[in-house]
GROMACS .gro file of C-alpha atoms in nm:
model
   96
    1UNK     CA    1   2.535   3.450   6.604
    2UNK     CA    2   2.378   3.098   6.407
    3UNK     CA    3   2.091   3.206   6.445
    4UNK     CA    4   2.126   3.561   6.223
    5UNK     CA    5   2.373   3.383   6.008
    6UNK     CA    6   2.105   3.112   5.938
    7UNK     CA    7   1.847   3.338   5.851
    8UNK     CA    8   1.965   3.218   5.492
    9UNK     CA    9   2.131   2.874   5.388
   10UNK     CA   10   2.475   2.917   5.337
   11UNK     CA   11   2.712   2.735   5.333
   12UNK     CA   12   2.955   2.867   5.598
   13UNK     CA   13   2.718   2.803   5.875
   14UNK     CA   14   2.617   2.491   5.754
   15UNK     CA   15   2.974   2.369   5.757
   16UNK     CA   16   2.999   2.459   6.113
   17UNK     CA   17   2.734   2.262   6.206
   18UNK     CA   18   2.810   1.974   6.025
   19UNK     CA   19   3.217   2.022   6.149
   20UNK     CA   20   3.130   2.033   6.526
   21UNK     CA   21   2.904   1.749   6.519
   22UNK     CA   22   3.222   1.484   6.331
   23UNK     CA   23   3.451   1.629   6.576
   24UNK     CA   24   3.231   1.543   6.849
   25UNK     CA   25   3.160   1.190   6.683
   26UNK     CA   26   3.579   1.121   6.638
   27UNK     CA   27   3.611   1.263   7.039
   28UNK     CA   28   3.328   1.106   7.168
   29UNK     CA   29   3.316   0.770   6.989
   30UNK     CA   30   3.696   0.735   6.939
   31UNK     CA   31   3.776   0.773   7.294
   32UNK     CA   32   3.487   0.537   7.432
   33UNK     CA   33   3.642   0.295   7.170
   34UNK     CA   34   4.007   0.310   7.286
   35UNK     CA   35   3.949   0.261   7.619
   36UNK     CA   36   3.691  -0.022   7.614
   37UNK     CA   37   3.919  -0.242   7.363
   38UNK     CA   38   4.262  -0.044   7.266
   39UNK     CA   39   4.415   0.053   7.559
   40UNK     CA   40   4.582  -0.137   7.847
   41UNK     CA   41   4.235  -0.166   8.069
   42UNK     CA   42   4.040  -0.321   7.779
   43UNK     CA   43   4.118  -0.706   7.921
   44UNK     CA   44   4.018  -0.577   8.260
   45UNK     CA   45   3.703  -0.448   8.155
   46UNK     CA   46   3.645  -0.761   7.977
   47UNK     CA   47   3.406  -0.887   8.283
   48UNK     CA   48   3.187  -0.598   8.341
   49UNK     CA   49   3.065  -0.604   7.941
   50UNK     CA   50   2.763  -0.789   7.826
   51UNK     CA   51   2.952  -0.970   7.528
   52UNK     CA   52   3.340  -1.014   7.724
   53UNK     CA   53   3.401  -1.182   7.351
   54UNK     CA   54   3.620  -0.879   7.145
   55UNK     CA   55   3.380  -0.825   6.852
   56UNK     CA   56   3.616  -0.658   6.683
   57UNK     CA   57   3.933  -0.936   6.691
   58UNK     CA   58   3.796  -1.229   6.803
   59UNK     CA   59   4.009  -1.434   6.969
   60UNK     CA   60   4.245  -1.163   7.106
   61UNK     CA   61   4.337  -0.939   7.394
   62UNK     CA   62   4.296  -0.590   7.217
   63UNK     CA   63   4.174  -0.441   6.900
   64UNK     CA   64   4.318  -0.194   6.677
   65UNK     CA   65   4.210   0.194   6.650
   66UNK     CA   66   4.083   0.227   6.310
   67UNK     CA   67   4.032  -0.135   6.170
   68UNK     CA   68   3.913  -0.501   6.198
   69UNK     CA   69   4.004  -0.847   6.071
   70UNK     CA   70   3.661  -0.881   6.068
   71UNK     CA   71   3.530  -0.588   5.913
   72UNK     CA   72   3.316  -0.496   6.200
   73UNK     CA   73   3.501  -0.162   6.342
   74UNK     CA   74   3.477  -0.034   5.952
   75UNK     CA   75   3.139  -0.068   5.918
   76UNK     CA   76   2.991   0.089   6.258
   77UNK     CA   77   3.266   0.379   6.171
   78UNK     CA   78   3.068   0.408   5.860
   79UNK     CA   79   2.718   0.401   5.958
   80UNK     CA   80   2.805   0.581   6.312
   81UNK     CA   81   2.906   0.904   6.042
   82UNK     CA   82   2.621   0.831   5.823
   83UNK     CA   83   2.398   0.902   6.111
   84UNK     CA   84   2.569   1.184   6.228
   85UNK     CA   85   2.608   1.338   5.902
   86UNK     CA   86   2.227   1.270   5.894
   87UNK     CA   87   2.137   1.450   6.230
   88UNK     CA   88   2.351   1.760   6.111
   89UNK     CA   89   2.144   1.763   5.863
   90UNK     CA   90   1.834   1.753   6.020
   91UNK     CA   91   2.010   2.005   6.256
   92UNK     CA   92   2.027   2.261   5.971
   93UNK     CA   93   1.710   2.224   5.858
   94UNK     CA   94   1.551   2.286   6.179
   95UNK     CA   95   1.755   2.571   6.257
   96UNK     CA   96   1.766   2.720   5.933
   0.00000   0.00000   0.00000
């Protein structure tokens, strides 16, 4: 189990850890991002959002997957990991 293998800090378990939780990030995040502005409901969505304005491409119907004219997508990818890498980390620390 984690729990036996974690009696010491290796790295095998800590890679687990830190693996599940940037899967769960890409599924979780990626997903709740292609629906509310890359895929075909996005526009009809568009009412039911606080901001209807797309953040991402202002000015038009849908955004892309993995970037933004405005630089916006790139950095909440980057900071959305940072804090997930950091929670792994506090993850393994409290479990170790």
């Amino acid at each position: 189990t984690i729990m036996e293998e974690a009696k010491t800090f290796q790295m095998g378990w800590v890679g687990k850890i830190v693996a599940f939780n940037l899967v769960c990030e890409v599924i979780f995040f990626g997903f709740w991002h292609y629906v509310t502005y890359v895929s075909r409901f996005a526009l009809s969505l568009a009412p039911f959002k606080y901001n209807p304005e797309n953040q991402y491409e202002p000015g038009q119907a849908q955004a892309r997957m993995l970037t933004s004219t405005t630089g916006n997508l790139q950095r909440e990818m980057f900071f959305t990991t940072l804090g997930w890498l950091q929670s792994s980390a506090w993850q393994c620390v409290l479990t170790w």
